[in-house]
Short mmCIF file of C-alpha atoms and ligand atoms in Angstrom, two decimals:
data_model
loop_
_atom_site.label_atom_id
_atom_site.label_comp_id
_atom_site.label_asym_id
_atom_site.label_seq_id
_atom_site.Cartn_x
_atom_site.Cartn_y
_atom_site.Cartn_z
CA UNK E 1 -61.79 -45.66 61.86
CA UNK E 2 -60.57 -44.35 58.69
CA UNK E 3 -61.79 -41.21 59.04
CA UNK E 4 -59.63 -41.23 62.28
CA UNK E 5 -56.81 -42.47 60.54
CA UNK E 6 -57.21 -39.72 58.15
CA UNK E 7 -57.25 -36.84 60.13
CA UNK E 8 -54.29 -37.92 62.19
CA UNK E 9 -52.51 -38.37 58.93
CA UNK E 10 -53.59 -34.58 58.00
CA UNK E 11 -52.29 -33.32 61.82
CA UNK E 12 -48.70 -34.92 61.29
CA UNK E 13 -48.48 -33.34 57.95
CA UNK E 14 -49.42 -30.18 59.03
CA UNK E 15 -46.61 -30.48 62.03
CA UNK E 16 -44.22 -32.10 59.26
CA UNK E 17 -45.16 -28.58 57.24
CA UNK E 18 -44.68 -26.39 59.81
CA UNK E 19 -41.67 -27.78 61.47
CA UNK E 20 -39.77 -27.49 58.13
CA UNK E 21 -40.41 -24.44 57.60
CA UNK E 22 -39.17 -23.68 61.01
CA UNK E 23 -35.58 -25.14 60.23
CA UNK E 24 -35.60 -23.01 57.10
CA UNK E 25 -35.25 -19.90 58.64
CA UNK E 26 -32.47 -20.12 60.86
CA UNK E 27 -28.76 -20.55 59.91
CA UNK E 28 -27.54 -20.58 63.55
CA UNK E 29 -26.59 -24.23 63.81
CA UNK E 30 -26.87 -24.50 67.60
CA UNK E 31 -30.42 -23.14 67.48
CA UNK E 32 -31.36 -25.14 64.41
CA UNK E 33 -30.24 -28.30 66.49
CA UNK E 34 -32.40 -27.71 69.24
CA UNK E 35 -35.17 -27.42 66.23
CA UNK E 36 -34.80 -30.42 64.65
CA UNK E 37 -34.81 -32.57 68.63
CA UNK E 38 -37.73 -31.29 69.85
CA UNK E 39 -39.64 -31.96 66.68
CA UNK E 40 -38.55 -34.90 66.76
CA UNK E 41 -39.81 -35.62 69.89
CA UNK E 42 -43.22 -34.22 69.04
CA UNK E 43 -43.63 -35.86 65.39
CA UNK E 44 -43.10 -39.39 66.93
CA UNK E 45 -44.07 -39.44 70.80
CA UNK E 46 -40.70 -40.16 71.58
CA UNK E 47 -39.15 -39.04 75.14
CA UNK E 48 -36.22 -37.44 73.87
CA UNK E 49 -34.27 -37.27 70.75
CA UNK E 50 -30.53 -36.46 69.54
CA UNK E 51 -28.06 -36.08 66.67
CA UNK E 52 -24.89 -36.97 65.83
CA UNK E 53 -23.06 -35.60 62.95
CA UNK E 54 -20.38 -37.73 60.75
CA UNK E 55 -17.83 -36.26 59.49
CA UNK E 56 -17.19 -38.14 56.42
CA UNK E 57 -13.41 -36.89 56.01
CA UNK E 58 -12.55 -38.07 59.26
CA UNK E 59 -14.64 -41.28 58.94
CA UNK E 60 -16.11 -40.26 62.61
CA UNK E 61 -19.63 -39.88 64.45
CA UNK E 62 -19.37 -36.93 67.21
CA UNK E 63 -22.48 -36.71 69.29
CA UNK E 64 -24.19 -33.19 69.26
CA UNK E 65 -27.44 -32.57 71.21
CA UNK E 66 -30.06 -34.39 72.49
CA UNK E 67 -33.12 -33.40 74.58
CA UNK E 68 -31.73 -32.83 78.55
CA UNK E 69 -28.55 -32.56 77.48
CA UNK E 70 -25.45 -32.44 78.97
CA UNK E 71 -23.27 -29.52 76.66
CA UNK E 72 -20.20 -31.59 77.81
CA UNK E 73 -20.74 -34.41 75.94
CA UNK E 74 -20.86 -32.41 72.82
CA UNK E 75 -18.58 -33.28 70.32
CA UNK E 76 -17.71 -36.75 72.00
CA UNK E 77 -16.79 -39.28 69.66
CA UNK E 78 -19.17 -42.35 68.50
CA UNK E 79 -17.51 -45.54 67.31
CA UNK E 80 -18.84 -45.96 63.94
CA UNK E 81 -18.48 -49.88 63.73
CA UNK E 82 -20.47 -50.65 67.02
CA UNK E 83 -22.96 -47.95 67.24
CA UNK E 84 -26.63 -47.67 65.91
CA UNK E 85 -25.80 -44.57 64.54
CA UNK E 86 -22.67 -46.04 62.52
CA UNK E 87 -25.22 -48.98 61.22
CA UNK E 88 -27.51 -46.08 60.45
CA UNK E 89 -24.84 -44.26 58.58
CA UNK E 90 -22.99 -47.16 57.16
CA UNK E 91 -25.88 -48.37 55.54
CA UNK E 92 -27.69 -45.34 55.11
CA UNK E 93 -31.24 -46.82 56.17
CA UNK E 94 -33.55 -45.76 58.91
CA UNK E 95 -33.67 -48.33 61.68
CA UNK E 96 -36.22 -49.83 64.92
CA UNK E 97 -35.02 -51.27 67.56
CA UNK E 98 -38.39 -51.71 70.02
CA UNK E 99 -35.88 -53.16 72.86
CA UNK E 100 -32.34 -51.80 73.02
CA UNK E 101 -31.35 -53.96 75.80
CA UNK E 102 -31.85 -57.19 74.04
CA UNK E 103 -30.55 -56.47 70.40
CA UNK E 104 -28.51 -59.00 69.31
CA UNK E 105 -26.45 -56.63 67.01
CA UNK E 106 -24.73 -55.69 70.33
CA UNK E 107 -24.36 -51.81 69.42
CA UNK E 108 -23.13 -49.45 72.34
CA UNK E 109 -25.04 -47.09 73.52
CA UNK E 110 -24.69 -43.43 74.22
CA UNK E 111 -27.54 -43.43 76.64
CA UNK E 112 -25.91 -41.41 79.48
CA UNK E 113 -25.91 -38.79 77.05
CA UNK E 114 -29.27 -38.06 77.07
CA UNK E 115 -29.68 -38.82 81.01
CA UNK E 116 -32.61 -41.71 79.89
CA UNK E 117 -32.08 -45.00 79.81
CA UNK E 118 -32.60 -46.19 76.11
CA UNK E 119 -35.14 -48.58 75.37
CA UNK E 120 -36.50 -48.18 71.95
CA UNK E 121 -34.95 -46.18 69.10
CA UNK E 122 -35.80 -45.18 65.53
CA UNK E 123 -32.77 -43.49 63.80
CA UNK E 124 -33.31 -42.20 60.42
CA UNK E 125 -29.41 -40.71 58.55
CA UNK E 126 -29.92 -37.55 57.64
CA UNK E 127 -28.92 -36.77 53.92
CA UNK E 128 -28.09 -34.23 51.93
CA UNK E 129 -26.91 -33.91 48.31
CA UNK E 130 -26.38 -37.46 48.59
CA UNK E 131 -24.21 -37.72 51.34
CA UNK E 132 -25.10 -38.98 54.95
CA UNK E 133 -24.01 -35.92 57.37
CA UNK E 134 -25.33 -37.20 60.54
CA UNK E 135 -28.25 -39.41 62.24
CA UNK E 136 -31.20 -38.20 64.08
CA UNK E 137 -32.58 -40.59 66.38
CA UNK E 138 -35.74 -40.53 68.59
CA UNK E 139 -35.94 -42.52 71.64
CA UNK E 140 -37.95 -44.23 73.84
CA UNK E 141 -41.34 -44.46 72.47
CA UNK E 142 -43.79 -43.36 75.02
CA UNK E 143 -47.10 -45.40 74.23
CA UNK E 144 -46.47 -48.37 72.65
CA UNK E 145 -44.24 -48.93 69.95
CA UNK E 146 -42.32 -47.02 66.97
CA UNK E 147 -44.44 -47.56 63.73
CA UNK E 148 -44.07 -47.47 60.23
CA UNK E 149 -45.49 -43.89 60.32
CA UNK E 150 -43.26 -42.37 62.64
CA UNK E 151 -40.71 -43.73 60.86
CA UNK E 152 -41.75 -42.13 57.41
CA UNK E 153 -42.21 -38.90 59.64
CA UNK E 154 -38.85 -38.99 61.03
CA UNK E 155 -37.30 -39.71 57.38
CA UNK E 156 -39.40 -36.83 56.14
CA UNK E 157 -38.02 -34.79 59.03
CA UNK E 158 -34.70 -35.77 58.67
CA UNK E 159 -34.26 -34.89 54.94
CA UNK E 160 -35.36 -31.03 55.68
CA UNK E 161 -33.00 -31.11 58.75
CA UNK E 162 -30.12 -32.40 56.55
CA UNK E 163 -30.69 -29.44 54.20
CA UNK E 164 -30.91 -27.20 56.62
CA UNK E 165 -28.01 -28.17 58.44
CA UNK E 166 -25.38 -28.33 55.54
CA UNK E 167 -27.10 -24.65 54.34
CA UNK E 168 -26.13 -23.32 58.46
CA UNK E 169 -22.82 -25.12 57.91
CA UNK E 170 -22.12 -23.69 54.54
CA UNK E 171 -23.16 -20.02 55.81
CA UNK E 172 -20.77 -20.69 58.66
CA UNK E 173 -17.66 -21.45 57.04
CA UNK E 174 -18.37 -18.34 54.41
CA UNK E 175 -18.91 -15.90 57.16
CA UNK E 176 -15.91 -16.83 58.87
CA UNK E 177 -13.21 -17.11 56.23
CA UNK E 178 -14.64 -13.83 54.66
CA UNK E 179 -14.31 -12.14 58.30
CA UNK E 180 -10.60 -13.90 58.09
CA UNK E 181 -9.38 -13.14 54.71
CA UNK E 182 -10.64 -9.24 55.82
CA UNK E 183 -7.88 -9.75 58.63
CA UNK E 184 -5.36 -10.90 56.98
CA UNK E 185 -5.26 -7.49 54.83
CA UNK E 186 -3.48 -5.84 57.64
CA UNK E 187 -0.56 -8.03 58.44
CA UNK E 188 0.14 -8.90 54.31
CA UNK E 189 0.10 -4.94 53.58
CA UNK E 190 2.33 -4.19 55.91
CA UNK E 191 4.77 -7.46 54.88
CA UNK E 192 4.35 -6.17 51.39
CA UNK E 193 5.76 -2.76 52.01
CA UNK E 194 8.46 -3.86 54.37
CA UNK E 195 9.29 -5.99 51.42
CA UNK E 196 9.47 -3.99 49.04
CA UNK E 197 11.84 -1.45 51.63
CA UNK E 198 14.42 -4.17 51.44
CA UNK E 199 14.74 -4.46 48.03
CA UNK E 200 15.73 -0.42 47.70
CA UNK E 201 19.26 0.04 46.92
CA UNK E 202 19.74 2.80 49.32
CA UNK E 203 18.71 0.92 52.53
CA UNK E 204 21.33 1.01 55.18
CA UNK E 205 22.33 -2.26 57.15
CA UNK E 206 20.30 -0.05 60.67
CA UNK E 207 17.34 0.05 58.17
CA UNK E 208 17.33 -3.44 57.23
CA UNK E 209 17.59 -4.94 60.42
CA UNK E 210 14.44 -2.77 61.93
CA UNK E 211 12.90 -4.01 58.75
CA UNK E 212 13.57 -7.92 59.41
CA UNK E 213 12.05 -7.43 62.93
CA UNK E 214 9.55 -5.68 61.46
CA UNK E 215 8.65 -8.81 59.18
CA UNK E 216 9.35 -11.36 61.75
CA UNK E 217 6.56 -9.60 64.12
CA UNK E 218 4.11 -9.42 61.48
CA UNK E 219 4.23 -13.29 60.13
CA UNK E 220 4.56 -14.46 63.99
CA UNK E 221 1.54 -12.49 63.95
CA UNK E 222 -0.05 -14.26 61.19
CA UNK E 223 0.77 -17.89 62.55
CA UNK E 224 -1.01 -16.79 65.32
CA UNK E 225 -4.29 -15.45 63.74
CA UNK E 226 -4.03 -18.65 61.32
CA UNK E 227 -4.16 -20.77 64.53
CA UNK E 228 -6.63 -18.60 66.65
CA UNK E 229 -9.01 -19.41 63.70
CA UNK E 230 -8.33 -23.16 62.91
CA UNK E 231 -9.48 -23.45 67.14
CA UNK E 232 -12.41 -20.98 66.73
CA UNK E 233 -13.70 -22.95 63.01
CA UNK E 234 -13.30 -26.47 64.98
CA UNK E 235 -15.25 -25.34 67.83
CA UNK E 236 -17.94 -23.74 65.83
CA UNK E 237 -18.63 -26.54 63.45
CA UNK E 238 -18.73 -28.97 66.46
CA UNK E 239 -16.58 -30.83 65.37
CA UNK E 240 -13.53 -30.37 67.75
CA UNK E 241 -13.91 -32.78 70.66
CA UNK E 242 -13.81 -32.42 74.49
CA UNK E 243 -11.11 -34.20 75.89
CA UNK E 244 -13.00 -35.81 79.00
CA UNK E 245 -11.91 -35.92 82.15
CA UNK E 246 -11.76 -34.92 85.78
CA UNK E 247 -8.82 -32.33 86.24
CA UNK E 248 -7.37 -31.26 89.23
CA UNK E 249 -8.14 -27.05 88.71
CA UNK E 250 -6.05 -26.45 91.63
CA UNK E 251 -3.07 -27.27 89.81
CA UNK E 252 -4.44 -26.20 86.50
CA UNK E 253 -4.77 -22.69 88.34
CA UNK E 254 -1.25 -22.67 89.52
CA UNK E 255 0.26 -23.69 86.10
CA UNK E 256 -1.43 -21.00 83.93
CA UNK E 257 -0.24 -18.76 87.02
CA UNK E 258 3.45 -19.36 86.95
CA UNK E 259 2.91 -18.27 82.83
CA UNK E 260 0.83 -15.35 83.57
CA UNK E 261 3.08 -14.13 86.32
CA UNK E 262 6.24 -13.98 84.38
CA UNK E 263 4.41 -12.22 81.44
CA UNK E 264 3.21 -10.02 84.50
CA UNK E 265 6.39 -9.09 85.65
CA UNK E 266 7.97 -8.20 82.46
CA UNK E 267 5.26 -5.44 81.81
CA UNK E 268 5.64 -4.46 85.07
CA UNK E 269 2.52 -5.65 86.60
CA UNK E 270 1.89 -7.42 89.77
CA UNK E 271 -0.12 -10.80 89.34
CA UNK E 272 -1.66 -12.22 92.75
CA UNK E 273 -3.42 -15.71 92.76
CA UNK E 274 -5.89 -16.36 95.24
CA UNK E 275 -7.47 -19.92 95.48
CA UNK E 276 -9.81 -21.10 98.33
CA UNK E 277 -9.86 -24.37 99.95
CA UNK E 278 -12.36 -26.97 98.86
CA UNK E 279 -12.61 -26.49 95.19
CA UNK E 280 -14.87 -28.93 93.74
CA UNK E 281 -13.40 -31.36 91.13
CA UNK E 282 -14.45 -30.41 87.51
CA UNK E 283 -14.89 -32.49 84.67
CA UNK E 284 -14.21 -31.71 81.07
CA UNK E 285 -11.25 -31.00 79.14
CA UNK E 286 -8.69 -29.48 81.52
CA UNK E 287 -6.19 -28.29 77.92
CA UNK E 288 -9.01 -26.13 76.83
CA UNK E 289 -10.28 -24.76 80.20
CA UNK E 290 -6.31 -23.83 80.39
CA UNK E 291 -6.40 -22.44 77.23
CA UNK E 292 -9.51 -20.13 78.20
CA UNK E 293 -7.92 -18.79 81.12
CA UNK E 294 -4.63 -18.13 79.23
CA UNK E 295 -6.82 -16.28 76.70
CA UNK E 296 -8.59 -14.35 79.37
CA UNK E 297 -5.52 -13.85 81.77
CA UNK E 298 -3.39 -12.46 78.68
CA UNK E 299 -5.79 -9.60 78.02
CA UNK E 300 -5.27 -8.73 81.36
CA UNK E 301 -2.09 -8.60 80.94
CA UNK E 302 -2.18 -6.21 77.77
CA UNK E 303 -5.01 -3.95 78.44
CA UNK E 304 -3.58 -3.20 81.31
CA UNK E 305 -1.48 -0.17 82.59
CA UNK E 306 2.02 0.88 83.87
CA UNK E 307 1.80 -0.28 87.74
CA UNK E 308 -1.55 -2.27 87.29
CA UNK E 309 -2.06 -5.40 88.42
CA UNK E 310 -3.91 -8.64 87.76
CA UNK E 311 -6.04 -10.68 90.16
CA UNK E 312 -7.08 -14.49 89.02
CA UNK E 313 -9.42 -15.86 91.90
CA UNK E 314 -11.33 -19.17 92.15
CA UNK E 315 -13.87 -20.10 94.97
CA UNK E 316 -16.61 -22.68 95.20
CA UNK E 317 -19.84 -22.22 94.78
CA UNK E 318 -22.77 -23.83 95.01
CA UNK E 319 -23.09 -26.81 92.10
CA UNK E 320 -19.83 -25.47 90.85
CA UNK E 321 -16.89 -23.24 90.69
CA UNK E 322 -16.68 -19.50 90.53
CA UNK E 323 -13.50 -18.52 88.48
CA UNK E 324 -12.81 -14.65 88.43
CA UNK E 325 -9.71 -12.69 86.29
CA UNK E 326 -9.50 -9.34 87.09
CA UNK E 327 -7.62 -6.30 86.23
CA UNK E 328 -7.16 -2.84 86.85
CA UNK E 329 -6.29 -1.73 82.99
CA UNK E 330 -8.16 0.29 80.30
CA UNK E 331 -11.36 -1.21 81.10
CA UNK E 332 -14.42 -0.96 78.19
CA UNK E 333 -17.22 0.78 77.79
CA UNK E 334 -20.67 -0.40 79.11
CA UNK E 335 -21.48 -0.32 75.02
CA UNK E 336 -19.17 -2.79 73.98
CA UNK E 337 -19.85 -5.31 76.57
CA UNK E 338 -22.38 -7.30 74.33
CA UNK E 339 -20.28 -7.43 71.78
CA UNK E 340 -16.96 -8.36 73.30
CA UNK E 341 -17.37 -12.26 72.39
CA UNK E 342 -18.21 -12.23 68.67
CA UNK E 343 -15.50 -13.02 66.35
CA UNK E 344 -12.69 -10.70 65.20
CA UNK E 345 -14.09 -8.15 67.86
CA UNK E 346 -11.99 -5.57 69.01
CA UNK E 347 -12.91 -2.23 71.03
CA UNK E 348 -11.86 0.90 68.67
CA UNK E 349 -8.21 2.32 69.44
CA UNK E 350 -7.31 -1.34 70.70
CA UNK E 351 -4.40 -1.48 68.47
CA UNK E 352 -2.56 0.73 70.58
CA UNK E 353 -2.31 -1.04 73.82
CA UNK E 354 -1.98 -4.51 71.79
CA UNK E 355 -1.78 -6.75 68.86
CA UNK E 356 -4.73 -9.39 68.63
CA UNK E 357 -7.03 -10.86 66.37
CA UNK E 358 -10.21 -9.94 68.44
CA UNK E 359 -10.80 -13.93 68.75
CA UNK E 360 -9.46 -14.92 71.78
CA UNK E 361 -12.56 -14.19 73.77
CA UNK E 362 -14.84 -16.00 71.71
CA UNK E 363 -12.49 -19.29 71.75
CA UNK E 364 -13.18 -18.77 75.40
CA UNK E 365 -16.87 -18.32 75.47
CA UNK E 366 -17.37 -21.46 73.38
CA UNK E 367 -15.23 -23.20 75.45
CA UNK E 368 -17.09 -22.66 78.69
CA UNK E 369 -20.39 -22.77 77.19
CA UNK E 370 -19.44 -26.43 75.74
CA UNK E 371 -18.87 -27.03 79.61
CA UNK E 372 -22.09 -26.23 80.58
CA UNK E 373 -21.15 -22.87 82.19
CA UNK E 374 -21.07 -19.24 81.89
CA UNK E 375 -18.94 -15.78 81.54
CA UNK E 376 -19.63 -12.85 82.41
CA UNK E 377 -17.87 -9.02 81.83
CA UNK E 378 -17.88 -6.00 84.49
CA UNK E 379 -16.19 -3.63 83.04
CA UNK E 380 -15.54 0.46 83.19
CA UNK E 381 -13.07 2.81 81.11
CA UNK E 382 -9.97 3.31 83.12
CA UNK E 383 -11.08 1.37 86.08
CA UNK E 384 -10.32 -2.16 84.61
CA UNK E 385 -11.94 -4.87 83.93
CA UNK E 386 -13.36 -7.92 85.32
CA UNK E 387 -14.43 -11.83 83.70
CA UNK E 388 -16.35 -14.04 85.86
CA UNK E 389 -16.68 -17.70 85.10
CA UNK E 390 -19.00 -20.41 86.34
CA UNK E 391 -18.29 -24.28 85.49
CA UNK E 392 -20.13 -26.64 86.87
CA UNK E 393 -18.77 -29.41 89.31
N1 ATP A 401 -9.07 -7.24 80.13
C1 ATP A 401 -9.41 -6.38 79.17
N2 ATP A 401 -9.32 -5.05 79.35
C2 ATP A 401 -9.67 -4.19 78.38
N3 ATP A 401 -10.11 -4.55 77.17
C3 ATP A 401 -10.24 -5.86 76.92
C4 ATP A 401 -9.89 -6.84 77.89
N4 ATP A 401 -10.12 -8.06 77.36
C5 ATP A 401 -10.57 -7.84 76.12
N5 ATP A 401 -10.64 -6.52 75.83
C6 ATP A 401 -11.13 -5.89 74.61
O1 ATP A 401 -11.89 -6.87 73.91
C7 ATP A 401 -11.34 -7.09 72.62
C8 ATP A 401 -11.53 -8.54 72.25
O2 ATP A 401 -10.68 -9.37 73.03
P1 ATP A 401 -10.13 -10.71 72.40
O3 ATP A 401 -9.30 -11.41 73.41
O4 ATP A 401 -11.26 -11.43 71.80
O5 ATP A 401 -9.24 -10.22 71.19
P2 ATP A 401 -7.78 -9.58 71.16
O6 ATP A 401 -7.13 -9.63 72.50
O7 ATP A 401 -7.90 -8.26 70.50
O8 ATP A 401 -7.04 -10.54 70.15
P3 ATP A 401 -6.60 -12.07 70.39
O9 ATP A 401 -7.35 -12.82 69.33
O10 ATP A 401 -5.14 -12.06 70.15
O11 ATP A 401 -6.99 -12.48 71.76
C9 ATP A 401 -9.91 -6.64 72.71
O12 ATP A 401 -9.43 -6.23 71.45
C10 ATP A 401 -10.02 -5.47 73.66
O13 ATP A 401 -10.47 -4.35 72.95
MG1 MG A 402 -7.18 -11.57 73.51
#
């Protein structure tokens, strides 16, 4: 019997071991999340596991992943006060609850965000230089009972996970503002000469004014990096929430139309919307699925070329909706296509068909993804270009 004991002891170590190691060599928080679940679920027997992050500025609990999970709960918020995870959190201890259903601490539950019904849970917080930065909990044992063991495992788990998380988060931020404060080089060199112009003696009234426009371009340009990245650093650290709901995309497709159109027609472009009948309804967060298609129809707009046009389509498919924005612009080469979604990327020469940032595309990629669909580019030089969306119904 103790022999027994032993060797099982010896086996969870060696998972604990390995499993730590694991979440030590990535820094990409989404696959570092999936990590952490699944050994969760293997260290303790559980059925399925998930975390929830607190943001301790904010005071707030915003689910992240669990195992079968639906992306579009991502981000949703977690009352502090009435959840397990708050308790866990608030009083930084590990916690078992062997029947959910007939706890009298009356907590709500989050269990249709792991598509289980919760029975048992063991939540341990996960810390990290001394501060609680989220709650991993496993759930539903599947022989028996949560013990003292699994418990220890989980903490043991949880305090490598921690680590690991706040290292991915740290590595995050860096990358990004570096990648921003790179960008910003452009527009502030070109503010300080214009600048400078004005103050010369010799500059005539014509001058001036060409120079004020010239400023007014380049710091409207600014507010709008400044906000492009605010959106992209929410959505990356997870933190931004999903609005839920069911929107009507029908309408949703005819109001980012009547903008698209107009900046259409002043470039000379024709813009033709073409909706079929029987769209499913889609749930999620209808201001950021607008704000993807704005993003996406707005390239269209500015790659495109004298007399070119722009086609936004949307037909059902099956388990979803199939939303297409074409164009007959600049188009990209086949080599770029893999990189068009990464942050601040922009195909060489792109400056002179437009102004951007090179963000907008990957505000729209993480924006579908977190809906549980997909994009997808087709693309030539000088044929145009065309993005295909899937969301699911
Ligand atoms: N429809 C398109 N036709 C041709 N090239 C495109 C198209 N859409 C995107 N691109 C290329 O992909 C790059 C990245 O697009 P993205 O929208 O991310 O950034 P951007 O338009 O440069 O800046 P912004 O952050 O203002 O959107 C663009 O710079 C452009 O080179
Ligand atoms: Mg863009």
């Amino acid at each position: 019997m103790t022999k027994k004991l032993q060797s099982n002891d010896l086996a969870r170590y060696k998972k604990l071991i390995s499993f730590s190691q694991d979440l030590a060599s990535t820094l990409d928080l989404d696959i570092l999340l999936q990590r952490i679940i699944q050994a969760a679920v293997e260290l303790t027997g559980a059925e399925a596991a998930s975390i929830l992050l607190y943001d301790e500025r904010m005071a707030q609990l915003n689910f992240q992943v669990a195992t079968n999970f639906d992306p579009k709960l991502r981000g949703i918020e977690v009352p502090v006060e009435s959840s397990i995870a708050g308790w866990i959190v608030k009083n930084r201890m590990p916690i078992i609850i062997d029947d959910t259903q007939n706890d009298d601490r009356h907590f709500v539950q989050v269990s249709q965000s792991t598509g289980t019904t919760t029975q048992s849970i063991l939540g341990v917080p996960l810390i990290s230089k001394d501060k609680v930065s989220g709650v991993l909990e496993a759930i539903n044992k599947q022989n028996g009972v949560f013990t003292a063991d699994d418990q220890e495992s989980l903490m043991t788990l949880g305090a490598h996970a921690a680590v690991a998380i706040e290292n991915s988060r740290l590595f995050q931020q860096f990358d990004l503002i570096a990648e921003f404060v790179h960008e910003l080089r452009t527009p502030l060199a070109s503010l300080r000469t214009a600048t400078h112009l004005l103050t010369h003696p010799k500059v005539t009234n014509e001058k001036r004014d060409e120079i004020s426009k010239k400023i007014e371009g380049e710091v409207v340009r600014l507010s709008n990096m400044a906000a492009d990245f605010l959106n992209i650093a929410r959505l990356e650290s997870g933190r931004d929430q999903f609005n839920l709901g069911v929107f009507n995309l029908k309408t949703l497709l005819q109001t980012v139309s009547d903008l698209i159109e107009s900046l259409a027609q002043q470039k000379g472009l024709q813009f033709e919307l073409n909706i079929e009948d029987n769209l499913p309804s889609v749930s999620g967060d209808g201001d950021k699925i607008n704000q993807a298609l704005v993003n996406l129809l707005s390239n269209a707009v500015k790659y495109n070329r004298p007399g070119g046009s722009v086609i936004l389509k949307a037909k059902p498919v099956p388990d979803g909706v199939q939303i297409i924005v074409s164009d007959t612009g600049v188009g990209i080469p086949e080599k770029y296509h893999n990189q068009l979604f990464g942050k601040f990327f922009r195909v060489p020469g792109s400056e002179k068909h437009a102004q951007g940032t090179g963000l907008g595309l990957s505000i729209v990629k993480r924006i579908i993804e977190g809906h549980g669909g997909t994009i997808q580019v087709e693309s030539q030089p000088d044929q145009g270009s065309t993005f295909t969306i899937y969301l699911p119904a």
